[in-house]
Amino acid sequence: MRNLTMLMDFYELTMANGYFVKGYKDTWAVFDMFYRKNPDNGGYVICAGLEQLIEYVQNMHFSEDDIKYLESKKIFDKGFLDYLRDFHFTGTIEAVPEGTVVYPNTPLVTVTAPVIEAQLMETMLLICINFQSLIATKASRICLAAGDNVIMEFGARRAQGPDAAIYGARACYIGGVNATATAIADINYGVPAIGTMAHSWIQFFPSEYESFKAYAEVFPDTCTLLIDTYDILNSGLPNAIRVAHEVLEPMGKRLKGVRIDSGDLAYFSKKIRKKLDEEGLSDCKIVVSNSVDEYLIDSLNRQGAKINSYGVGERMITSKSDPVFGGVYKLAAVEDTTGSVNGDEKLFIPKIKISENVEKITNPGKKKLWRIYSKETGYGLADMLTLSDEVIDGDGVTPFVDESKPWKKMRFKNVIAKPLQVKIFENGKLVYDIPKLEEIRELVKYQLENTVWQEEQRFANPHAHYLDLSEKLYKIKTDLLSLSESSDQ
Amino acid sequence: MRNLTMLMDFYELTMANGYFVKGYKDTWAVFDMFYRKNPDNGGYVICAGLEQLIEYVQNMHFSEDDIKYLESKKIFDKGFLDYLRDFHFTGTIEAVPEGTVVYPNTPLVTVTAPVIEAQLMETMLLICINFQSLIATKASRICLAAGDNVIMEFGARRAQGPDAAIYGARACYIGGVNATATAIADINYGVPAIGTMAHSWIQFFPSEYESFKAYAEVFPDTCTLLIDTYDILNSGLPNAIRVAHEVLEPMGKRLKGVRIDSGDLAYFSKKIRKKLDEEGLSDCKIVVSNSVDEYLIDSLNRQGAKINSYGVGERMITSKSDPVFGGVYKLAAVEDTTGSVNGDEKLFIPKIKISENVEKITNPGKKKLWRIYSKETGYGLADMLTLSDEVIDGDGVTPFVDESKPWKKMRFKNVIAKPLQVKIFENGKLVYDIPKLEEIRELVKYQLENTVWQEEQRFANPHAHYLDLSEKLYKIKTDLLSLSESSDQ
């Protein structure tokens, strides 16, 4: 396994050194990872990437070369470097399971650990969750648009590096995609890999017909032909039909599909469908693969395109229309080392970040994230943040605050409140059964079909999921904000 | 080293199996990698990623697990799987060196090899060149906008996976960035890593002043303070100034900088500059780091912002405004196994891909790429494609064709013509001295200052670099096109 421990921002190391030198080595802190805005102005996000974060945390260690590198900078304390030599994670991580539908400003991952440990994992934690959540979300939108049609992920060549191709294929599968073109994603994660031919296959042979014939002879059971190398309607399609009749049918085989990768997809798909049907090839699928995303699929559907299957490349693997998932990792509380202790429980002082941009103000304290489901419909009505030791009563007892109208007393009735985070690491030990990729994918499907409003799934102006705060948490937040009030604009 | 051999599209494997079964194992082919459009509608691209491609090609091999995986698909020929067991690259690769300024539709990498070998490397070749060229280009644009100001790459957390963070930092350095936040990029590639503190450092302490004081005490020589956690002008800046005077100056040290990561960067930078100057801290730099790219820097310059240094994150590491580099890998020629041979020289039959989209038509044949420089100014006037055995005469002798006005006879005068590709692998052996990263970076700087027109470097509507074809190549292309003429729209 690659040692990616040093894939961290240099400031994690300077801060860690500072905490160490100033005597805070054993002071615990709480960090929350959350994001502020759904990609593509959508209504939800599919959380993903936790398995890779777990691998990173389990493997975190500093090699002698890493230490030497830090020494060469001449700014790090010797005691700190010794501390790094024995470094391993000893804290607790709670997280929303992969495949959970999530919303802005809710903690997807919460790390409670000695401050240095919690700080040093920031960069990789964000890389893991940000990228795969971005891609799983994009894939889920594309699959929603495609309905019952098949979506295949064809993006590796346009992915932002090898990891993006591999983890991107994994995330796309979580989001609902049926298959990938990337062989290694099949080997590593069991994402079914598929593929037939590129234009080069057709060009390689003396004629298009000969190339199709050769392919059909070698792969009679899985023959899908790419028909746009020279001329779709006058060359590619007639040659494919000829191969179906003259090569495959005499073997008792069928032409599985034809693919086009250029031209007007709506226009050509209708022409192709008609011709195939006339030729008794109505079981032959039409596959398209040029600049496809959820918006184009929507448009093709409206135009009555006759497409069975989409190969989706660059626009999914990079989330081209919105390629950054802005997850952040913020300090929420610091251990009160002067205060009294309830048994083993540490006491934490809530911390807030205020910022010049109001949307960047954080929710302070050691918190708990709940989802409130209607008992009647099963739908998720809202998410709710409480202090970590609060319990939500589902029958109208627990009051809460909607920050956009804090003057209004609110209570839920006839609901079930479920905590969303589960324990992943406890005192440095992995206590979580990592689910199979198929289970994660099923979880996504189940939620989108049963617990997430259609209104949150539409592309244009979706319903914004509610996030409420418990009265106690709201009081802590407003108290911290008023403490720092002052202004000079 | 990771074995990324199987990071390939599954269709590379089905095609390879097809070539093998049909008896083309020893037939050579020529593939060109090129792209069609500069990112961000810019005037040029910085080619990058070759070093990682070389590593991939050198390491390409199929493990027993890979073979077992393929066997399990039950569509691959046994002889083909045996062939893969002994696979290693035996062909020739020519490529434009990293850091070269390049333009659309010119071959950046040309692979001449047995068709299976050339085909199997397609996906990783594209991943390596596409991503790093994209990011090096973006970085170079951002550095152009910044002029003499410092650009630091802060993007790891928003990168599309670990490789994107690491190779992205490398590519940004090639493009001209001064430093990275990503420690492992310093260890692996010598990109200088820098960093000081996050908001969490400030929040961790009982007060902002105490956090600044602690940092200054631990890092008196490299103290840059983040001043926007609570309130820039009423808290952050006064506290930083107090630390400069009360903590650093008594030690004979200076406050190196202040950083803001939110708020109106133009407005605050001017206010901060004025106050720092009044306090005798005119050597203290102002660093900003919120949603920066070339367009924002241009705008801040116009507003007279007082900024010394930019931390550039997500908009550079993902090339957010245009996150896909559409490089492709196309068959250009196939060995003529029936034809006669000139000594050791193989004969190649030119191949073309036509497509329904005119811009997707390829340039056929085994070619050579030249850059034509003015003897007078040293500027690159045009690029030119010839057949591989043609030689360009720089004094008006060689006629050529501009495809947009093919009726016009054109000749260059008073120019020097230099081939752009160099030999990387020859008969499977690496014959190229891989340059140091610093040399690649210097090459970029040299070209942008000395050989690339300013008119190609502007952001709005830049001059489109000319690409001409030799008369011979143009004739082959038009002959192949007319061969396939037919239409039914």
PDB file of C-alpha atoms in Angstrom, chain B residues 186-395:
ATOM      1  CA  ASP B 186       8.052  18.403  -1.916  1.00  0.00           C
ATOM      2  CA  ILE B 187       9.311  14.963  -0.876  1.00  0.00           C
ATOM      3  CA  ASN B 188       8.529  13.296  -4.234  1.00  0.00           C
ATOM      4  CA  TYR B 189       9.254  16.102  -6.694  1.00  0.00           C
ATOM      5  CA  GLY B 190      11.014  18.911  -4.852  1.00  0.00           C
ATOM      6  CA  VAL B 191       8.154  21.380  -5.195  1.00  0.00           C
ATOM      7  CA  PRO B 192       8.873  23.715  -2.237  1.00  0.00           C
ATOM      8  CA  ALA B 193       6.193  23.166   0.425  1.00  0.00           C
ATOM      9  CA  ILE B 194       5.068  25.968   2.683  1.00  0.00           C
ATOM     10  CA  GLY B 195       2.349  26.636   5.234  1.00  0.00           C
ATOM     11  CA  THR B 196       1.575  28.252   8.550  1.00  0.00           C
ATOM     12  CA  MET B 197      -1.848  27.911  10.204  1.00  0.00           C
ATOM     13  CA  ALA B 198      -5.534  27.161   9.660  1.00  0.00           C
ATOM     14  CA  HIS B 199      -8.460  28.787  11.449  1.00  0.00           C
ATOM     15  CA  SER B 200      -8.447  25.839  13.849  1.00  0.00           C
ATOM     16  CA  TRP B 201      -5.157  27.066  15.342  1.00  0.00           C
ATOM     17  CA  ILE B 202      -6.706  30.398  16.244  1.00  0.00           C
ATOM     18  CA  GLN B 203      -9.915  28.838  17.561  1.00  0.00           C
ATOM     19  CA  PHE B 204      -8.002  26.328  19.649  1.00  0.00           C
ATOM     20  CA  PHE B 205      -6.576  28.990  21.952  1.00  0.00           C
ATOM     21  CA  PRO B 206      -8.578  30.977  24.519  1.00  0.00           C
ATOM     22  CA  SER B 207      -8.109  34.127  22.437  1.00  0.00           C
ATOM     23  CA  GLU B 208      -6.898  35.178  19.003  1.00  0.00           C
ATOM     24  CA  TYR B 209      -4.048  37.153  20.534  1.00  0.00           C
ATOM     25  CA  GLU B 210      -2.829  34.139  22.507  1.00  0.00           C
ATOM     26  CA  SER B 211      -2.916  31.992  19.371  1.00  0.00           C
ATOM     27  CA  PHE B 212      -0.853  34.537  17.420  1.00  0.00           C
ATOM     28  CA  LYS B 213       1.590  34.960  20.295  1.00  0.00           C
ATOM     29  CA  ALA B 214       2.070  31.190  20.589  1.00  0.00           C
ATOM     30  CA  TYR B 215       2.721  30.869  16.867  1.00  0.00           C
ATOM     31  CA  ALA B 216       5.206  33.731  16.839  1.00  0.00           C
ATOM     32  CA  GLU B 217       7.076  32.156  19.732  1.00  0.00           C
ATOM     33  CA  VAL B 218       7.315  28.772  18.021  1.00  0.00           C
ATOM     34  CA  PHE B 219       8.027  30.125  14.531  1.00  0.00           C
ATOM     35  CA  PRO B 220       9.680  33.528  14.996  1.00  0.00           C
ATOM     36  CA  ASP B 221      11.399  33.391  11.592  1.00  0.00           C
ATOM     37  CA  THR B 222       8.439  32.356   9.443  1.00  0.00           C
ATOM     38  CA  CYS B 223       5.494  34.042  11.079  1.00  0.00           C
ATOM     39  CA  THR B 224       2.513  34.710   8.820  1.00  0.00           C
ATOM     40  CA  LEU B 225      -0.768  35.111  10.719  1.00  0.00           C
ATOM     41  CA  LEU B 226      -4.291  34.301   9.534  1.00  0.00           C
ATOM     42  CA  ILE B 227      -6.372  37.304  10.574  1.00  0.00           C
ATOM     43  CA  ASP B 228      -9.953  36.608   9.486  1.00  0.00           C
ATOM     44  CA  THR B 229     -11.214  34.086  12.050  1.00  0.00           C
ATOM     45  CA  TYR B 230     -13.324  36.584  13.996  1.00  0.00           C
ATOM     46  CA  ASP B 231     -13.088  40.090  12.523  1.00  0.00           C
ATOM     47  CA  ILE B 232     -10.288  41.271  10.235  1.00  0.00           C
ATOM     48  CA  LEU B 233     -10.067  44.982  11.047  1.00  0.00           C
ATOM     49  CA  ASN B 234     -11.189  44.975  14.682  1.00  0.00           C
ATOM     50  CA  SER B 235      -9.530  41.830  15.942  1.00  0.00           C
ATOM     51  CA  GLY B 236      -7.242  39.969  13.523  1.00  0.00           C
ATOM     52  CA  LEU B 237      -5.176  42.872  12.260  1.00  0.00           C
ATOM     53  CA  PRO B 238      -4.719  44.666  15.623  1.00  0.00           C
ATOM     54  CA  ASN B 239      -3.747  41.379  17.275  1.00  0.00           C
ATOM     55  CA  ALA B 240      -1.218  40.634  14.524  1.00  0.00           C
ATOM     56  CA  ILE B 241       0.289  44.115  14.868  1.00  0.00           C
ATOM     57  CA  ARG B 242       0.483  43.714  18.628  1.00  0.00           C
ATOM     58  CA  VAL B 243       2.350  40.412  18.174  1.00  0.00           C
ATOM     59  CA  ALA B 244       4.706  42.068  15.688  1.00  0.00           C
ATOM     60  CA  HIS B 245       5.560  44.804  18.189  1.00  0.00           C
ATOM     61  CA  GLU B 246       5.379  42.941  21.486  1.00  0.00           C
ATOM     62  CA  VAL B 247       6.547  39.424  20.637  1.00  0.00           C
ATOM     63  CA  LEU B 248       8.603  39.477  17.439  1.00  0.00           C
ATOM     64  CA  GLU B 249      10.385  42.843  17.518  1.00  0.00           C
ATOM     65  CA  PRO B 250      11.845  42.314  21.021  1.00  0.00           C
ATOM     66  CA  MET B 251      13.428  39.120  19.572  1.00  0.00           C
ATOM     67  CA  GLY B 252      14.765  41.148  16.638  1.00  0.00           C
ATOM     68  CA  LYS B 253      12.272  39.406  14.311  1.00  0.00           C
ATOM     69  CA  ARG B 254       9.722  40.711  11.826  1.00  0.00           C
ATOM     70  CA  LEU B 255       6.144  39.769  11.113  1.00  0.00           C
ATOM     71  CA  LYS B 256       6.429  38.132   7.688  1.00  0.00           C
ATOM     72  CA  GLY B 257       2.843  38.352   6.595  1.00  0.00           C
ATOM     73  CA  VAL B 258      -0.858  38.392   7.295  1.00  0.00           C
ATOM     74  CA  ARG B 259      -3.356  36.227   5.418  1.00  0.00           C
ATOM     75  CA  ILE B 260      -7.061  36.659   4.760  1.00  0.00           C
ATOM     76  CA  ASP B 261      -9.272  33.866   3.452  1.00  0.00           C
ATOM     77  CA  SER B 262     -12.668  35.606   3.319  1.00  0.00           C
ATOM     78  CA  GLY B 263     -14.294  38.976   2.780  1.00  0.00           C
ATOM     79  CA  ASP B 264     -13.740  41.478  -0.018  1.00  0.00           C
ATOM     80  CA  LEU B 265     -10.089  40.963  -0.904  1.00  0.00           C
ATOM     81  CA  ALA B 266      -9.595  44.302  -2.671  1.00  0.00           C
ATOM     82  CA  TYR B 267     -11.213  46.370   0.083  1.00  0.00           C
ATOM     83  CA  PHE B 268      -9.546  44.617   2.992  1.00  0.00           C
ATOM     84  CA  SER B 269      -6.102  44.440   1.394  1.00  0.00           C
ATOM     85  CA  LYS B 270      -6.041  48.228   0.971  1.00  0.00           C
ATOM     86  CA  LYS B 271      -7.191  48.844   4.549  1.00  0.00           C
ATOM     87  CA  ILE B 272      -4.653  46.342   5.867  1.00  0.00           C
ATOM     88  CA  ARG B 273      -1.772  47.748   3.791  1.00  0.00           C
ATOM     89  CA  LYS B 274      -2.429  51.264   5.061  1.00  0.00           C
ATOM     90  CA  LYS B 275      -2.556  50.182   8.693  1.00  0.00           C
ATOM     91  CA  LEU B 276       0.560  47.998   8.423  1.00  0.00           C
ATOM     92  CA  ASP B 277       2.485  50.838   6.804  1.00  0.00           C
ATOM     93  CA  GLU B 278       1.401  53.247   9.543  1.00  0.00           C
ATOM     94  CA  GLU B 279       2.697  50.759  12.088  1.00  0.00           C
ATOM     95  CA  GLY B 280       6.142  50.539  10.481  1.00  0.00           C
ATOM     96  CA  LEU B 281       5.370  47.108   9.054  1.00  0.00           C
ATOM     97  CA  SER B 282       5.708  47.898   5.367  1.00  0.00           C
ATOM     98  CA  ASP B 283       7.798  44.736   4.916  1.00  0.00           C
ATOM     99  CA  CYS B 284       4.863  42.611   6.110  1.00  0.00           C
ATOM    100  CA  LYS B 285       3.293  40.847   3.103  1.00  0.00           C
ATOM    101  CA  ILE B 286      -0.413  40.485   2.460  1.00  0.00           C
ATOM    102  CA  VAL B 287      -1.506  37.018   1.422  1.00  0.00           C
ATOM    103  CA  VAL B 288      -5.026  36.199   0.185  1.00  0.00           C
ATOM    104  CA  SER B 289      -6.602  32.838  -0.493  1.00  0.00           C
ATOM    105  CA  ASN B 290     -10.310  32.816  -1.325  1.00  0.00           C
ATOM    106  CA  SER B 291     -11.606  31.570  -4.715  1.00  0.00           C
ATOM    107  CA  VAL B 292      -8.610  32.914  -6.586  1.00  0.00           C
ATOM    108  CA  ASP B 293      -7.992  32.307 -10.283  1.00  0.00           C
ATOM    109  CA  GLU B 294      -6.605  34.321 -13.244  1.00  0.00           C
ATOM    110  CA  TYR B 295      -9.839  36.234 -13.696  1.00  0.00           C
ATOM    111  CA  LEU B 296     -10.077  37.300 -10.041  1.00  0.00           C
ATOM    112  CA  ILE B 297      -6.411  38.316  -9.972  1.00  0.00           C
ATOM    113  CA  ASP B 298      -6.950  40.444 -13.096  1.00  0.00           C
ATOM    114  CA  SER B 299      -9.908  42.079 -11.407  1.00  0.00           C
ATOM    115  CA  LEU B 300      -8.040  42.664  -8.128  1.00  0.00           C
ATOM    116  CA  ASN B 301      -5.181  44.247 -10.082  1.00  0.00           C
ATOM    117  CA  ARG B 302      -7.615  46.644 -11.749  1.00  0.00           C
ATOM    118  CA  GLN B 303      -9.076  47.568  -8.342  1.00  0.00           C
ATOM    119  CA  GLY B 304      -5.638  48.466  -7.027  1.00  0.00           C
ATOM    120  CA  ALA B 305      -5.671  45.709  -4.415  1.00  0.00           C
ATOM    121  CA  LYS B 306      -2.568  45.618  -2.212  1.00  0.00           C
ATOM    122  CA  ILE B 307      -1.738  41.929  -2.403  1.00  0.00           C
ATOM    123  CA  ASN B 308       1.728  40.385  -2.417  1.00  0.00           C
ATOM    124  CA  SER B 309       0.920  36.752  -2.574  1.00  0.00           C
ATOM    125  CA  TYR B 310      -1.961  34.470  -3.557  1.00  0.00           C
ATOM    126  CA  GLY B 311      -2.860  31.073  -2.156  1.00  0.00           C
ATOM    127  CA  VAL B 312      -4.706  29.429  -5.017  1.00  0.00           C
ATOM    128  CA  GLY B 313      -6.800  26.365  -4.300  1.00  0.00           C
ATOM    129  CA  GLU B 314      -9.691  24.620  -5.998  1.00  0.00           C
ATOM    130  CA  ARG B 315      -9.818  26.801  -9.087  1.00  0.00           C
ATOM    131  CA  MET B 316      -6.291  25.804 -10.074  1.00  0.00           C
ATOM    132  CA  ILE B 317      -6.007  22.193  -8.864  1.00  0.00           C
ATOM    133  CA  THR B 318      -9.200  21.217 -10.745  1.00  0.00           C
ATOM    134  CA  SER B 319      -9.000  23.875 -13.473  1.00  0.00           C
ATOM    135  CA  LYS B 320     -12.500  24.617 -12.278  1.00  0.00           C
ATOM    136  CA  SER B 321     -13.582  26.918 -15.104  1.00  0.00           C
ATOM    137  CA  ASP B 322     -12.732  24.195 -17.652  1.00  0.00           C
ATOM    138  CA  PRO B 323     -11.920  20.945 -15.855  1.00  0.00           C
ATOM    139  CA  VAL B 324     -11.520  18.549 -18.794  1.00  0.00           C
ATOM    140  CA  PHE B 325      -8.577  18.336 -21.145  1.00  0.00           C
ATOM    141  CA  GLY B 326      -9.904  16.503 -24.153  1.00  0.00           C
ATOM    142  CA  GLY B 327      -6.779  14.762 -25.389  1.00  0.00           C
ATOM    143  CA  VAL B 328      -7.400  11.793 -27.693  1.00  0.00           C
ATOM    144  CA  TYR B 329      -5.309   8.930 -29.035  1.00  0.00           C
ATOM    145  CA  LYS B 330      -5.990   8.044 -32.643  1.00  0.00           C
ATOM    146  CA  LEU B 331      -4.713   5.490 -35.091  1.00  0.00           C
ATOM    147  CA  ALA B 332      -2.721   7.281 -37.807  1.00  0.00           C
ATOM    148  CA  ALA B 333      -1.170   4.412 -39.771  1.00  0.00           C
ATOM    149  CA  VAL B 334      -0.921   0.629 -39.971  1.00  0.00           C
ATOM    150  CA  GLU B 335       2.084  -1.369 -41.124  1.00  0.00           C
ATOM    151  CA  ASP B 336       1.884  -2.573 -44.706  1.00  0.00           C
ATOM    152  CA  THR B 337       2.841  -6.200 -44.168  1.00  0.00           C
ATOM    153  CA  THR B 338       2.422  -7.013 -47.851  1.00  0.00           C
ATOM    154  CA  GLY B 339       4.556  -4.169 -49.167  1.00  0.00           C
ATOM    155  CA  SER B 340       8.280  -4.038 -49.732  1.00  0.00           C
ATOM    156  CA  VAL B 341      10.646  -2.903 -47.064  1.00  0.00           C
ATOM    157  CA  ASN B 342      13.502  -0.367 -47.378  1.00  0.00           C
ATOM    158  CA  GLY B 343      16.101  -2.083 -45.306  1.00  0.00           C
ATOM    159  CA  ASP B 344      14.776  -2.064 -41.735  1.00  0.00           C
ATOM    160  CA  GLU B 345      12.161   0.613 -42.395  1.00  0.00           C
ATOM    161  CA  LYS B 346       8.582  -0.517 -42.049  1.00  0.00           C
ATOM    162  CA  LEU B 347       6.070   0.805 -44.545  1.00  0.00           C
ATOM    163  CA  PHE B 348       2.909   2.306 -43.106  1.00  0.00           C
ATOM    164  CA  ILE B 349      -0.505   2.826 -44.680  1.00  0.00           C
ATOM    165  CA  PRO B 350      -2.040   6.147 -43.575  1.00  0.00           C
ATOM    166  CA  LYS B 351      -5.410   5.865 -41.819  1.00  0.00           C
ATOM    167  CA  ILE B 352      -8.049   8.491 -41.212  1.00  0.00           C
ATOM    168  CA  LYS B 353     -11.070   8.840 -38.952  1.00  0.00           C
ATOM    169  CA  ILE B 354     -13.831  10.886 -40.497  1.00  0.00           C
ATOM    170  CA  SER B 355     -16.725  11.172 -38.047  1.00  0.00           C
ATOM    171  CA  GLU B 356     -19.994  13.065 -38.326  1.00  0.00           C
ATOM    172  CA  ASN B 357     -18.332  16.068 -36.613  1.00  0.00           C
ATOM    173  CA  VAL B 358     -15.856  17.762 -38.981  1.00  0.00           C
ATOM    174  CA  GLU B 359     -13.570  18.857 -36.135  1.00  0.00           C
ATOM    175  CA  LYS B 360     -13.058  15.178 -35.260  1.00  0.00           C
ATOM    176  CA  ILE B 361     -11.393  14.319 -38.603  1.00  0.00           C
ATOM    177  CA  THR B 362      -7.812  13.179 -37.951  1.00  0.00           C
ATOM    178  CA  ASN B 363      -4.516  13.859 -39.723  1.00  0.00           C
ATOM    179  CA  PRO B 364      -3.430  10.549 -41.285  1.00  0.00           C
ATOM    180  CA  GLY B 365      -0.025   8.927 -41.630  1.00  0.00           C
ATOM    181  CA  LYS B 366       3.293   8.732 -39.848  1.00  0.00           C
ATOM    182  CA  LYS B 367       4.060  12.383 -39.377  1.00  0.00           C
ATOM    183  CA  LYS B 368       6.582  14.844 -38.037  1.00  0.00           C
ATOM    184  CA  LEU B 369       5.750  17.981 -36.057  1.00  0.00           C
ATOM    185  CA  TRP B 370       7.791  21.165 -36.587  1.00  0.00           C
ATOM    186  CA  ARG B 371       7.739  24.615 -35.125  1.00  0.00           C
ATOM    187  CA  ILE B 372       8.597  27.461 -37.462  1.00  0.00           C
ATOM    188  CA  TYR B 373      10.505  30.300 -35.763  1.00  0.00           C
ATOM    189  CA  SER B 374      11.162  33.726 -37.220  1.00  0.00           C
ATOM    190  CA  LYS B 375      14.909  34.232 -37.624  1.00  0.00           C
ATOM    191  CA  GLU B 376      14.366  37.898 -36.954  1.00  0.00           C
ATOM    192  CA  THR B 377      12.305  37.857 -33.734  1.00  0.00           C
ATOM    193  CA  GLY B 378      12.706  34.313 -32.441  1.00  0.00           C
ATOM    194  CA  TYR B 379       8.936  33.949 -32.127  1.00  0.00           C
ATOM    195  CA  GLY B 380       7.119  30.759 -33.117  1.00  0.00           C
ATOM    196  CA  LEU B 381       5.157  31.738 -36.222  1.00  0.00           C
ATOM    197  CA  ALA B 382       3.359  28.461 -36.850  1.00  0.00           C
ATOM    198  CA  ASP B 383       3.487  24.725 -36.349  1.00  0.00           C
ATOM    199  CA  MET B 384       3.740  22.429 -39.296  1.00  0.00           C
ATOM    200  CA  LEU B 385       2.956  18.770 -39.895  1.00  0.00           C
ATOM    201  CA  THR B 386       4.865  16.872 -42.557  1.00  0.00           C
ATOM    202  CA  LEU B 387       5.275  13.219 -43.386  1.00  0.00           C
ATOM    203  CA  SER B 388       7.898  11.648 -41.146  1.00  0.00           C
ATOM    204  CA  ASP B 389      10.513  11.531 -43.906  1.00  0.00           C
ATOM    205  CA  GLU B 390      10.098  15.103 -45.124  1.00  0.00           C
ATOM    206  CA  VAL B 391      12.572  17.849 -44.267  1.00  0.00           C
ATOM    207  CA  ILE B 392      11.580  21.496 -44.058  1.00  0.00           C
ATOM    208  CA  ASP B 393      13.773  24.016 -45.710  1.00  0.00           C
ATOM    209  CA  GLY B 394      13.754  27.308 -43.834  1.00  0.00           C
ATOM    210  CA  ASP B 395      14.313  29.598 -46.803  1.00  0.00           C
TER     211      ASP B 395
END
